[in-house]
């Protein structure tokens, strides 16, 4: 009853002030908290309401262009601040919360932080974890990160980043789940479940935040913050689904993107925020802007000044202003002058208050501030074990010539490369609470695991200049029968505002590998980075190549677990690795076009004159120390009626000599449809572990929506017709069968 009263109130307000209720303003607080939220709202002055929509960073850490402002504590005491970011630690968050308790209504602050891949215990970067294709593990690292963050007073993480991207030049590819929309949806769900758990009232769970809404990963040229220009159809088909998946998983908040969509900045984009998110999807959480993105609508040339930015942002559905001060500076006057109806303020504040109630902060504003819990939780052995397991599971074996891996009790190993002894780089970007001295390097991990071997080390190249020291390498490597070389980019070369026009591994490092091979050594190359990288020059000289990304606190132990065979590598690439940056954007689920690409150089086809169009390594690729045989898929029948489940079976056999895990992938192709469809689309994967000689049947089940897509009218449809079903261990290594789907 109360709810419809609130809605009627809202409706009444709006009907009184405008002809029809704007979309996305039909928000209703669920029964449990409706009365409590509204009882607080009714006591609030307009100034206090606007205060809840205002978020500042602490000054000891900033994650964007910051403003000097010594009045933040005073504003908190006056109820002019609803949330702080970059405040961390039980003691520090308590200090700020105590200031909020001096305000008239004592509304608790919300503490947000970028807990992207761990807090003090740092897990592999999200792109690396996506390579594990282990959704349970990703949920576990998120819940482990939430537990540690909550113990440090954090209520809210600005994660998961669910931006799909097909452009390895973009620095923020390291934060996401790669290029595939369907898989991105699964990862989004897993991470939201991990962060938020079963109840936000649990002091080991925190609010999650689906970001950056929307299509940030489509920035032209891979240049961060750049213009996004995609069709409505591509927006709905490729970029929006992981956000919807996060919403269906219960994500508490969204963060809008910096970029424009359809010529309108996402921060003020009514179509995205009011229509799609709040009206169509019925989102009941709140939207926080990205850092200063409200104010940056002036730079976009879409508004004249900060006042107009405040008006456009709140009307569009951006509920909380991170750091721009547009809302706290202008909303009160905008409401009093009738430009903005107070119903929009009430809508935003209800959403924000609801989350504070759900966290239990009104019952106890200090319930997350326990130094004892912090001491017991941070960097615990359990959390480090999760990091180590996640690290090993994220490693992708790209090459293993003559099966030189795993290293069976090698006598003499030489570890080479400054990256192999760099604690700082193992953390990767967005590891803002990680402490480099707590990181296990590759060198330390190998020394610890191969205690009975002679392990020597040579820096090989200067970490900053990449200048080679071949003499030093020759001396150190001379007695070794196995060299393990760490090469790649630096951790600071990926992440926010870290886009790269070139994605080749430094030439000197590639030359180093060539020299080592010429010395007659067995060469294992560890490629490290936060994005797909190009390393064609070293590839022929490497006996084995592992993509080890940035694996966090336990990096060295995880890598040693794989090198030793304690963990048989099972990772698969979540993003295509180009043969050259000139191919970017490059992705596996491309359209066939009217003149399809053929391997080799055929004129009048959709290829290049100077480069084979195929990537160096495709989506879904990854080897094991053992080998698996996967049979052709067999559907239970060849014709299915609408609504029928579609089953297809394969047999998987371990024909090698090691126990191992295979990620069997299912792709579909809709051969003819009302809009063109990709040559293949991932629609399922199963990870199975088999002993040598063991075989197992794997059944994939598809339903109507798995065959569906957005049509010209932006309706999600499944059309009758013929489909290929493809099953294999990589997007470029599949066996097919055909089915027909009828109305
Ligand atoms: C940054 C990022 C965003 C992050 C926020 C707060 O600019 O774009 O992902 O959550 O600011 O640090």
XYZ file of C-alpha atoms and ligand atoms in Angstrom:
755
model
C 0.000 0.000 0.000
C 2.750 2.384 1.064
C 4.618 1.837 -2.179
C 1.779 2.753 -4.457
C 1.174 5.740 -2.203
C 4.796 6.817 -2.731
C 4.448 6.304 -6.464
C 1.152 8.149 -6.545
C 2.814 10.939 -4.535
C 5.598 11.020 -7.053
C 3.125 10.863 -9.912
C 1.079 13.603 -8.315
C 4.127 15.778 -7.897
C 5.119 15.291 -11.466
C 1.668 15.583 -12.946
C 1.432 18.864 -11.091
C 4.672 20.115 -12.557
C 4.768 18.557 -16.017
C 2.411 17.082 -18.555
C 3.510 13.459 -18.329
C 5.632 11.415 -15.989
C 9.136 11.216 -17.518
C 10.444 7.711 -18.158
C 12.461 5.981 -15.462
C 10.904 7.999 -12.644
C 8.540 5.257 -11.623
C 10.998 4.054 -9.014
C 9.419 2.326 -6.040
C 11.363 1.411 -2.934
C 10.577 -2.175 -2.074
C 8.236 -2.747 0.863
C 10.983 -3.594 3.372
C 12.544 -0.176 3.375
C 9.927 2.055 1.760
C 8.645 3.522 5.011
C 12.108 4.029 6.456
C 13.510 5.648 3.330
C 10.586 7.986 3.046
C 10.604 8.824 6.725
C 14.174 10.073 6.330
C 13.427 11.798 3.034
C 10.531 13.698 4.563
C 12.817 15.139 7.251
C 15.469 16.329 4.799
C 15.896 19.865 3.570
C 16.559 20.344 -0.139
C 20.175 21.140 0.722
C 20.541 17.880 2.688
C 18.974 15.881 -0.167
C 21.462 17.344 -2.628
C 24.229 16.524 -0.156
C 23.439 12.829 -0.565
C 24.061 13.200 -4.313
C 27.533 14.606 -3.758
C 30.703 12.457 -3.614
C 34.283 13.552 -2.927
C 37.617 11.768 -3.007
C 39.944 11.718 -0.053
C 43.105 13.735 -0.588
C 45.580 11.023 0.245
C 44.765 9.111 -2.926
C 43.199 10.349 -6.138
C 42.095 8.407 -9.199
C 41.369 11.352 -11.448
C 42.138 15.062 -11.928
C 41.518 16.341 -8.382
C 40.556 19.748 -7.006
C 42.033 21.338 -3.878
C 39.255 21.570 -1.310
C 39.986 21.920 2.384
C 36.304 22.193 3.306
C 35.289 18.555 2.836
C 35.084 17.681 6.550
C 33.110 20.830 7.230
C 30.739 19.950 4.366
C 30.347 16.439 5.791
C 29.398 17.913 9.157
C 26.780 20.036 7.402
C 25.283 17.006 5.631
C 26.528 18.226 2.231
C 28.327 14.950 1.334
C 26.710 11.542 0.789
C 29.768 9.476 -0.071
C 33.558 9.506 -0.020
C 35.867 7.508 -2.254
C 39.505 6.608 -1.687
C 39.152 6.567 2.100
C 40.291 3.199 3.435
C 41.007 1.419 6.709
C 38.742 0.802 9.675
C 40.239 3.702 11.609
C 40.198 6.225 8.739
C 36.629 5.415 7.660
C 35.540 5.695 11.296
C 37.137 9.136 11.496
C 35.134 10.377 8.516
C 31.936 8.676 9.702
C 32.262 10.399 13.058
C 32.165 13.727 11.214
C 28.979 12.653 9.409
C 27.431 11.831 12.785
C 27.801 15.519 13.690
C 25.383 16.511 10.918
C 21.753 17.363 11.707
C 20.241 14.108 10.469
C 23.331 11.921 11.042
C 22.940 10.218 7.662
C 25.939 7.840 7.323
C 28.530 8.237 4.595
C 29.029 5.569 1.927
C 32.690 4.661 1.374
C 33.553 3.625 -2.186
C 36.835 2.339 -3.617
C 38.146 0.755 -6.799
C 38.473 -2.798 -5.527
C 38.981 -4.024 -9.091
C 41.035 -7.156 -8.499
C 41.611 -7.316 -4.795
C 42.312 -4.999 -1.901
C 45.592 -5.672 0.006
C 45.629 -9.225 -1.371
C 45.856 -8.629 -5.104
C 44.360 -11.198 -7.504
C 45.115 -11.487 -11.216
C 43.899 -8.557 -13.301
C 40.308 -9.194 -14.448
C 41.351 -9.947 -18.055
C 43.692 -12.626 -16.721
C 40.988 -14.137 -14.538
C 38.681 -14.169 -17.551
C 41.269 -16.452 -19.184
C 40.579 -19.019 -16.468
C 37.058 -19.554 -17.849
C 36.314 -20.512 -14.255
C 33.227 -18.582 -13.154
C 33.219 -20.132 -9.689
C 36.792 -18.947 -9.187
C 35.979 -15.415 -10.342
C 33.068 -15.308 -7.923
C 35.414 -16.514 -5.198
C 38.091 -13.883 -5.845
C 35.401 -11.191 -5.870
C 33.956 -12.416 -2.580
C 37.473 -12.660 -1.126
C 38.188 -9.093 -2.235
C 34.876 -7.939 -0.770
C 35.632 -9.596 2.558
C 39.015 -7.874 2.776
C 37.704 -4.508 1.584
C 34.750 -4.620 3.993
C 37.169 -5.369 6.823
C 38.875 -2.095 5.896
C 35.658 -0.090 6.173
C 34.726 -0.127 2.482
C 30.992 -0.371 1.644
C 31.126 -0.188 -2.156
C 33.466 -1.183 -4.960
C 33.511 0.453 -8.379
C 33.569 -2.976 -10.007
C 32.955 -5.110 -12.030
C 33.985 -3.248 -15.128
C 31.861 -5.002 -17.766
C 32.887 -3.082 -20.870
C 33.249 -5.306 -23.925
C 36.203 -4.338 -26.106
C 37.804 -5.527 -29.300
C 40.752 -3.140 -29.203
C 44.005 -4.175 -27.513
C 45.326 -0.587 -27.806
C 42.838 0.508 -25.100
C 44.549 0.415 -21.732
C 41.420 -0.597 -19.854
C 41.112 -3.986 -21.545
C 42.946 -5.226 -18.447
C 39.900 -4.420 -16.310
C 37.318 -6.403 -18.196
C 36.453 -9.876 -19.481
C 37.580 -9.382 -23.084
C 35.800 -9.356 -26.431
C 32.851 -11.708 -26.134
C 29.459 -10.404 -25.070
C 27.941 -13.744 -24.027
C 30.973 -14.607 -21.885
C 31.089 -11.046 -20.575
C 27.548 -11.552 -19.265
C 28.564 -14.693 -17.383
C 31.599 -12.991 -15.854
C 29.550 -9.941 -14.870
C 27.058 -12.135 -13.026
C 29.807 -14.074 -11.244
C 31.610 -10.955 -10.075
C 28.454 -9.207 -8.869
C 27.449 -12.319 -6.929
C 30.947 -12.465 -5.467
C 31.043 -8.867 -4.296
C 27.469 -8.692 -3.001
C 27.007 -12.226 -1.701
C 23.578 -13.243 -0.475
C 22.976 -10.165 1.657
C 24.295 -6.614 1.680
C 23.650 -6.611 5.427
C 26.544 -9.058 5.820
C 29.700 -7.176 6.830
C 31.773 -9.307 4.487
C 29.901 -8.134 1.383
C 29.868 -4.780 -0.387
C 27.876 -2.945 -3.048
C 29.048 -3.690 -6.571
C 28.995 -1.236 -9.459
C 28.494 -2.143 -13.119
C 30.646 0.207 -15.162
C 31.074 2.111 -17.445
C 27.601 2.531 -18.837
C 27.929 2.319 -21.759
C 30.109 1.190 -24.670
C 33.295 2.753 -23.216
C 35.305 -0.082 -24.780
C 34.365 1.029 -28.291
C 36.458 4.228 -28.037
C 37.780 5.113 -31.467
C 41.473 4.281 -31.965
C 41.533 2.538 -28.630
C 42.225 5.969 -27.141
C 40.819 6.236 -23.641
C 37.849 8.602 -23.181
C 37.597 8.971 -26.978
C 34.407 9.260 -29.007
C 32.224 6.191 -29.278
C 30.207 5.906 -32.457
C 28.317 2.635 -32.665
C 24.878 1.916 -34.090
C 21.929 1.452 -31.738
C 21.862 -2.128 -32.971
C 25.510 -2.746 -32.028
C 24.961 -0.963 -28.719
C 22.182 -3.403 -27.820
C 23.792 -6.463 -29.384
C 27.376 -6.107 -28.166
C 27.789 -3.537 -25.366
C 24.623 -3.464 -23.242
C 24.028 -7.156 -22.440
C 26.732 -7.505 -19.733
C 25.177 -4.520 -17.938
C 21.787 -6.169 -18.065
C 23.370 -9.378 -16.782
C 24.887 -7.459 -13.875
C 21.480 -5.916 -13.163
C 19.768 -9.315 -13.194
C 22.443 -10.516 -10.781
C 21.311 -7.713 -8.462
C 24.057 -5.150 -8.913
C 23.453 -2.295 -6.506
C 24.892 0.573 -8.548
C 25.929 1.619 -12.042
C 28.597 4.058 -13.074
C 28.043 5.992 -16.275
C 30.843 6.218 -18.818
C 32.910 9.291 -19.773
C 32.220 8.883 -23.465
C 29.375 10.038 -25.647
C 26.859 7.623 -27.131
C 24.874 8.764 -30.166
C 26.430 12.213 -29.797
C 25.282 12.633 -26.191
C 27.610 12.169 -23.187
C 26.641 9.032 -21.276
C 26.409 11.128 -18.092
C 23.503 13.090 -19.515
C 22.150 10.440 -21.829
C 18.449 10.071 -21.094
C 18.101 7.174 -23.498
C 20.726 5.146 -21.599
C 19.930 6.144 -18.019
C 16.237 6.958 -17.863
C 14.829 4.846 -20.657
C 16.979 1.721 -20.933
C 18.303 1.401 -17.383
C 15.573 2.801 -15.174
C 12.398 2.444 -17.214
C 12.919 -0.638 -19.398
C 15.233 -2.570 -17.081
C 13.559 -1.258 -13.886
C 16.893 -0.673 -12.133
C 16.341 0.036 -8.421
C 19.853 1.063 -7.483
C 21.598 4.338 -8.149
C 23.899 5.698 -10.840
C 27.140 7.388 -9.863
C 28.919 9.536 -12.419
C 32.450 8.752 -13.369
C 35.105 11.074 -11.978
C 34.053 14.635 -12.866
C 32.061 13.313 -15.823
C 29.138 15.609 -14.945
C 31.426 18.616 -15.248
C 33.119 17.238 -18.333
C 29.898 17.550 -20.325
C 31.075 21.155 -20.754
C 34.237 19.881 -22.472
C 32.095 17.664 -24.673
C 30.473 20.829 -25.942
C 27.059 19.547 -24.969
C 26.330 22.057 -22.196
C 27.440 25.657 -21.707
C 28.420 25.511 -18.057
C 28.404 23.542 -14.814
C 24.849 24.688 -13.993
C 23.525 23.231 -17.232
C 25.603 20.092 -16.637
C 23.945 19.664 -13.239
C 20.511 20.050 -14.760
C 21.127 17.649 -17.666
C 22.823 15.073 -15.454
C 20.111 14.784 -12.822
C 17.277 14.899 -15.371
C 18.948 12.121 -17.379
C 19.250 9.886 -14.319
C 22.766 10.369 -12.987
C 22.058 10.188 -9.250
C 25.421 10.943 -7.646
C 28.068 13.415 -8.789
C 31.635 12.162 -8.291
C 33.968 15.107 -7.756
C 32.596 17.647 -10.256
C 30.699 19.753 -7.637
C 28.009 20.511 -10.227
C 25.215 19.159 -8.068
C 26.289 20.741 -4.803
C 26.858 24.060 -6.564
C 23.721 24.364 -8.705
C 20.926 21.893 -7.957
C 19.381 23.914 -5.110
C 18.948 26.962 -7.336
C 17.796 24.801 -10.260
C 15.032 23.304 -8.115
C 14.017 26.631 -6.556
C 13.852 28.259 -9.983
C 11.679 25.415 -11.312
C 14.163 24.183 -13.907
C 14.486 20.825 -12.139
C 11.474 19.281 -10.418
C 12.299 18.226 -6.846
C 10.837 14.799 -7.738
C 14.084 14.095 -9.609
C 16.074 14.907 -6.484
C 13.778 12.721 -4.370
C 14.131 9.860 -6.858
C 17.913 10.003 -6.695
C 18.039 10.360 -2.912
C 15.605 7.471 -2.369
C 17.876 5.253 -4.417
C 20.958 6.288 -2.443
C 19.278 6.032 0.984
C 17.940 2.598 0.099
C 21.474 1.242 -0.367
C 22.588 2.736 2.955
C 19.643 1.023 4.648
C 20.411 -2.280 2.930
C 24.006 -2.100 4.180
C 22.692 -1.609 7.716
C 24.431 1.747 8.044
C 21.425 3.482 9.571
C 21.338 0.818 12.277
C 25.077 1.122 12.895
C 27.163 3.576 10.829
C 30.350 2.005 12.235
C 29.506 -1.639 11.598
C 32.268 -1.915 8.968
C 34.852 -0.211 11.181
C 36.485 -3.017 13.119
C 40.249 -2.880 13.506
C 40.188 -6.418 14.900
C 38.310 -7.808 11.912
C 40.667 -5.889 9.646
C 43.692 -7.396 11.392
C 42.268 -10.915 11.132
C 41.286 -10.594 7.473
C 43.884 -8.594 5.574
C 46.431 -10.664 3.650
C 45.369 -13.856 5.427
C 46.846 -17.180 4.241
C 43.405 -18.145 2.943
C 43.189 -15.043 0.755
C 46.707 -15.564 -0.556
C 45.856 -19.169 -1.427
C 42.874 -17.954 -3.445
C 45.205 -15.519 -5.230
C 47.679 -18.274 -5.977
C 44.993 -20.608 -7.363
C 43.492 -17.805 -9.442
C 46.930 -16.969 -10.788
C 47.699 -20.501 -11.931
C 44.233 -20.854 -13.497
C 44.673 -17.623 -15.468
C 47.899 -18.591 -17.229
C 47.543 -19.476 -20.916
C 50.008 -21.886 -22.515
C 50.542 -20.590 -26.049
C 53.366 -22.882 -27.182
C 55.131 -25.982 -25.834
C 57.437 -27.289 -28.546
C 58.817 -30.766 -27.866
C 56.855 -30.601 -24.654
C 59.706 -29.065 -22.713
C 57.184 -28.119 -20.085
C 56.516 -29.006 -17.321
C 60.061 -28.659 -15.926
C 60.733 -32.046 -14.452
C 63.227 -31.300 -11.686
C 65.587 -29.332 -13.876
C 69.107 -29.237 -12.602
C 70.072 -25.685 -13.532
C 67.595 -22.904 -14.328
C 68.524 -19.373 -15.241
C 65.775 -16.817 -14.701
C 66.272 -13.846 -16.983
C 64.583 -10.467 -17.338
C 64.036 -7.532 -15.033
C 60.271 -8.176 -15.115
C 60.920 -11.599 -13.606
C 62.187 -9.869 -10.488
C 59.805 -6.904 -10.405
C 57.408 -6.928 -7.467
C 55.767 -3.671 -8.558
C 54.781 -4.898 -12.020
C 53.214 -8.167 -10.843
C 50.412 -6.155 -9.206
C 49.166 -4.731 -12.505
C 47.081 -1.572 -12.747
C 44.222 -0.715 -10.311
C 45.929 -2.548 -7.457
C 45.643 0.559 -5.323
C 45.892 -1.179 -1.953
C 48.520 -3.739 -2.946
C 51.979 -3.394 -1.409
C 54.787 -4.331 -3.744
C 57.011 -5.693 -0.956
C 54.358 -8.373 -0.337
C 54.484 -9.685 -3.895
C 56.146 -12.998 -4.818
C 58.161 -12.430 -7.994
C 58.823 -15.041 -10.690
C 62.387 -15.413 -9.444
C 61.264 -15.905 -5.850
C 58.565 -18.346 -6.878
C 60.961 -20.460 -8.936
C 63.595 -20.483 -6.181
C 60.947 -21.554 -3.689
C 59.540 -24.338 -5.873
C 62.768 -25.698 -7.356
C 64.763 -25.897 -4.147
C 66.882 -28.804 -5.423
C 67.846 -26.981 -8.596
C 70.522 -24.397 -9.129
C 68.646 -21.177 -9.921
C 70.621 -18.214 -11.228
C 69.366 -14.812 -12.381
C 70.302 -12.128 -14.862
C 68.449 -8.856 -15.291
C 68.928 -9.104 -19.063
C 67.572 -5.634 -19.772
C 67.038 -2.421 -17.895
C 63.454 -2.244 -16.604
C 63.079 1.354 -17.728
C 65.261 1.684 -20.802
C 65.103 -1.947 -22.017
C 68.842 -1.625 -22.739
C 70.238 -5.167 -23.130
C 73.089 -6.618 -21.051
C 73.925 -9.587 -23.243
C 77.287 -10.147 -21.580
C 75.620 -10.527 -18.202
C 73.052 -12.857 -19.717
C 75.686 -15.038 -21.355
C 77.574 -15.361 -18.084
C 74.504 -16.251 -16.026
C 72.937 -18.550 -18.596
C 76.116 -20.430 -19.557
C 75.821 -23.196 -16.916
C 72.023 -23.461 -17.173
C 70.224 -26.087 -19.183
C 66.916 -24.196 -19.053
C 66.215 -20.465 -19.198
C 62.959 -18.828 -18.141
C 62.668 -15.320 -19.622
C 60.242 -12.673 -18.448
C 59.304 -10.201 -21.199
C 56.458 -7.802 -21.891
C 55.135 -4.331 -21.192
C 55.226 -2.564 -17.820
C 52.230 -2.688 -15.494
C 51.812 1.084 -15.812
C 51.355 0.689 -19.580
C 47.818 -0.653 -19.201
C 44.904 0.601 -17.153
C 43.092 3.936 -17.221
C 44.603 6.577 -19.515
C 47.167 3.965 -20.597
C 46.282 3.366 -24.252
C 49.145 2.328 -26.539
C 49.479 2.834 -30.287
C 52.083 0.045 -30.418
C 51.530 -3.279 -28.671
C 54.743 -5.060 -29.588
C 56.983 -6.370 -26.858
C 60.184 -4.251 -26.819
C 62.542 -5.251 -29.648
C 65.489 -5.640 -27.273
C 63.585 -8.219 -25.232
C 62.683 -10.126 -28.375
C 66.354 -10.017 -29.441
C 67.316 -11.377 -26.012
C 65.185 -14.469 -26.605
C 66.806 -14.983 -30.005
C 70.281 -14.742 -28.454
C 69.409 -17.261 -25.775
C 68.190 -19.734 -28.363
C 71.408 -19.230 -30.343
C 73.243 -20.202 -27.135
C 71.546 -23.580 -27.487
C 69.329 -23.175 -24.465
C 65.817 -24.478 -23.926
C 63.882 -21.222 -23.724
C 60.641 -20.716 -21.788
C 59.146 -17.271 -22.371
C 56.773 -15.661 -19.891
C 54.812 -12.888 -21.615
C 53.581 -10.330 -19.113
C 51.092 -7.551 -19.679
C 47.600 -6.199 -19.261
C 46.499 -6.583 -22.863
C 47.039 -8.778 -25.949
C 50.624 -8.171 -27.068
C 52.556 -8.804 -30.293
C 55.790 -10.805 -30.122
C 56.294 -12.288 -33.581
C 60.092 -11.762 -33.548
C 60.672 -13.948 -30.516
C 58.061 -16.596 -31.231
C 60.203 -18.881 -33.471
C 63.024 -18.902 -30.901
C 60.880 -19.829 -27.919
C 60.393 -23.478 -27.065
C 57.511 -22.581 -24.783
C 55.436 -19.429 -24.335
C 53.065 -18.677 -21.453
C 50.823 -15.608 -21.189
C 51.143 -14.738 -17.508
C 49.433 -11.330 -17.561
C 49.763 -9.589 -14.163
C 48.857 -12.173 -11.512
C 49.065 -10.148 -8.313
C 50.425 -10.927 -4.869
C 51.094 -14.614 -5.531
C 52.324 -14.231 -9.122
C 55.645 -16.030 -8.676
C 54.148 -18.970 -6.842
C 51.369 -19.334 -9.405
C 53.842 -19.295 -12.285
C 56.077 -21.813 -10.526
C 53.040 -24.051 -9.949
C 52.502 -24.096 -13.704
C 56.160 -24.422 -14.729
C 56.568 -27.382 -12.389
C 53.353 -29.083 -13.538
C 51.833 -28.817 -10.068
C 49.101 -27.051 -12.008
C 48.564 -28.101 -15.618
C 47.772 -24.828 -17.469
C 44.112 -24.572 -18.509
C 43.703 -20.915 -19.512
C 42.058 -19.835 -22.780
C 42.399 -16.395 -24.369
C 39.389 -14.151 -23.622
C 40.636 -11.739 -26.244
C 42.147 -12.211 -29.713
C 45.917 -11.617 -29.912
C 46.640 -9.718 -33.143
C 49.529 -10.613 -35.451
C 50.053 -6.857 -35.783
C 48.380 -3.789 -34.319
C 47.287 -2.925 -37.849
C 44.623 -5.621 -37.595
C 42.949 -3.950 -34.580
C 40.024 -4.064 -33.903
C 40.152 -7.791 -34.473
C 37.822 -10.349 -32.931
C 36.615 -13.877 -33.523
C 32.885 -13.175 -33.906
C 33.223 -11.092 -37.065
C 30.640 -10.882 -39.866
C 31.130 -12.850 -43.088
C 30.681 -9.809 -45.393
C 29.898 -10.077 -49.112
C 33.541 -10.969 -49.880
C 34.676 -13.151 -47.029
C 38.296 -13.291 -45.955
C 40.217 -16.329 -47.115
C 43.569 -17.380 -45.720
C 46.401 -16.154 -47.888
C 46.332 -13.085 -50.114
C 43.357 -13.212 -52.419
C 42.305 -10.015 -54.141
C 38.708 -8.824 -54.021
C 38.255 -10.301 -50.562
C 37.963 -8.706 -47.123
C 41.656 -8.982 -46.277
C 44.959 -7.049 -46.557
C 47.554 -6.904 -49.286
C 50.437 -6.917 -46.795
C 49.221 -9.092 -43.943
C 47.286 -12.289 -43.468
C 43.994 -11.297 -41.830
C 44.221 -14.030 -39.191
C 45.407 -13.245 -35.633
C 48.491 -14.605 -33.926
C 46.322 -16.394 -31.384
C 42.506 -16.589 -31.540
C 39.825 -16.161 -28.906
C 39.439 -19.336 -26.835
C 42.956 -20.631 -27.631
C 45.119 -22.244 -24.946
C 47.163 -25.435 -24.711
C 47.634 -27.989 -21.947
C 50.544 -30.240 -20.986
C 48.294 -33.068 -22.082
C 46.224 -33.421 -25.253
C 42.480 -33.820 -25.636
C 40.442 -35.347 -28.427
C 36.994 -33.817 -28.960
C 34.499 -35.602 -31.186
C 32.183 -33.902 -33.647
C 29.009 -32.610 -31.975
C 25.962 -34.799 -32.391
C 22.557 -33.124 -31.904
C 19.786 -35.243 -30.436
C 17.875 -34.515 -33.639
C 18.251 -32.336 -36.686
C 14.995 -30.327 -36.595
C 13.737 -28.465 -33.515
C 10.479 -26.651 -32.943
C 10.376 -23.205 -31.341
C 10.636 -23.541 -27.577
C 12.317 -26.947 -27.670
C 15.660 -27.320 -25.913
C 18.501 -28.189 -28.250
C 20.972 -30.770 -26.953
C 24.206 -31.729 -28.618
C 26.811 -34.110 -27.321
C 30.540 -34.555 -27.744
C 32.989 -37.058 -26.349
C 36.179 -35.699 -24.835
C 39.181 -37.934 -24.248
C 42.509 -37.195 -22.575
C 44.979 -38.803 -24.968
C 48.078 -37.376 -23.301
C 50.069 -38.360 -20.242
C 49.066 -35.674 -17.773
C 45.854 -35.083 -15.895
C 44.394 -31.898 -17.250
C 41.445 -29.563 -17.597
C 39.938 -28.744 -21.001
C 37.497 -25.907 -21.683
C 35.210 -27.336 -24.338
C 33.560 -24.480 -26.215
C 30.249 -24.375 -28.085
C 29.703 -21.832 -30.843
C 26.693 -21.243 -33.076
C 26.173 -19.620 -36.437
C 22.806 -18.374 -37.665
C 23.322 -18.837 -41.399
C 20.616 -16.449 -42.619
C 18.755 -13.865 -40.535
C 16.958 -10.535 -40.822
C 20.195 -8.828 -39.789
C 23.629 -10.258 -40.604
C 25.010 -12.550 -37.957
C 28.635 -13.362 -36.978
C 30.424 -16.369 -38.458
C 30.427 -17.804 -34.939
C 29.278 -16.860 -31.462
C 30.211 -18.472 -28.159
C 27.087 -19.891 -26.530
C 28.509 -22.327 -24.007
C 31.617 -23.804 -22.440
C 32.288 -26.649 -20.056
C 35.488 -27.255 -18.120
C 36.212 -30.898 -17.546
C 39.189 -32.493 -15.826
C 40.317 -35.888 -17.093
C 42.993 -38.337 -16.102
C 45.217 -39.686 -18.887
C 43.139 -42.069 -20.984
C 39.897 -41.008 -19.363
C 36.995 -39.886 -21.563
C 33.710 -38.189 -20.795
C 30.545 -37.185 -22.624
C 29.746 -33.488 -22.558
C 26.211 -32.302 -23.296
C 25.450 -28.732 -24.309
C 21.876 -27.492 -24.046
C 20.699 -24.439 -25.944
C 17.389 -22.685 -25.578
C 15.521 -20.219 -27.763
C 17.305 -17.146 -26.442
C 20.720 -18.677 -27.093
C 19.887 -18.476 -30.816
C 18.533 -14.968 -30.517
C 19.741 -11.493 -31.482
C 18.491 -7.899 -31.758
C 16.718 -7.142 -35.017
C 16.331 -3.851 -36.894
C 13.613 -2.760 -34.455
C 15.881 -3.486 -31.489
C 13.627 -6.383 -30.537
C 15.332 -9.489 -29.208
C 14.169 -12.283 -31.520
C 14.947 -15.864 -32.478
C 14.221 -16.510 -36.124
C 13.640 -19.910 -37.711
C 16.315 -21.244 -40.039
C 19.472 -23.322 -40.252
C 22.208 -23.096 -37.640
C 25.686 -24.514 -37.422
C 26.697 -25.819 -34.013
C 30.448 -25.886 -33.518
C 32.371 -27.494 -30.674
C 36.097 -27.419 -29.997
C 38.938 -26.239 -27.764
C 39.414 -22.872 -29.459
C 37.344 -20.582 -31.693
C 39.546 -21.619 -34.633
C 39.517 -25.338 -33.895
C 35.956 -26.652 -33.986
C 33.933 -29.467 -35.532
C 30.434 -28.785 -36.814
C 26.949 -30.142 -37.149
C 23.796 -28.622 -38.574
C 20.346 -28.172 -37.088
C 17.158 -26.511 -38.268
C 15.025 -24.405 -35.981
C 11.386 -24.085 -36.961
C 8.503 -21.938 -35.798
C 38.137 6.728 -12.706
C 37.606 5.568 -13.507
C 36.551 4.774 -12.809
C 36.829 4.763 -11.325
C 36.652 6.192 -10.820
C 36.959 6.311 -9.330
O 38.289 7.847 -13.518
O 37.137 5.853 -14.815
O 36.537 3.465 -13.370
O 35.951 3.887 -10.648
O 37.416 7.115 -11.542
O 38.289 6.038 -9.090
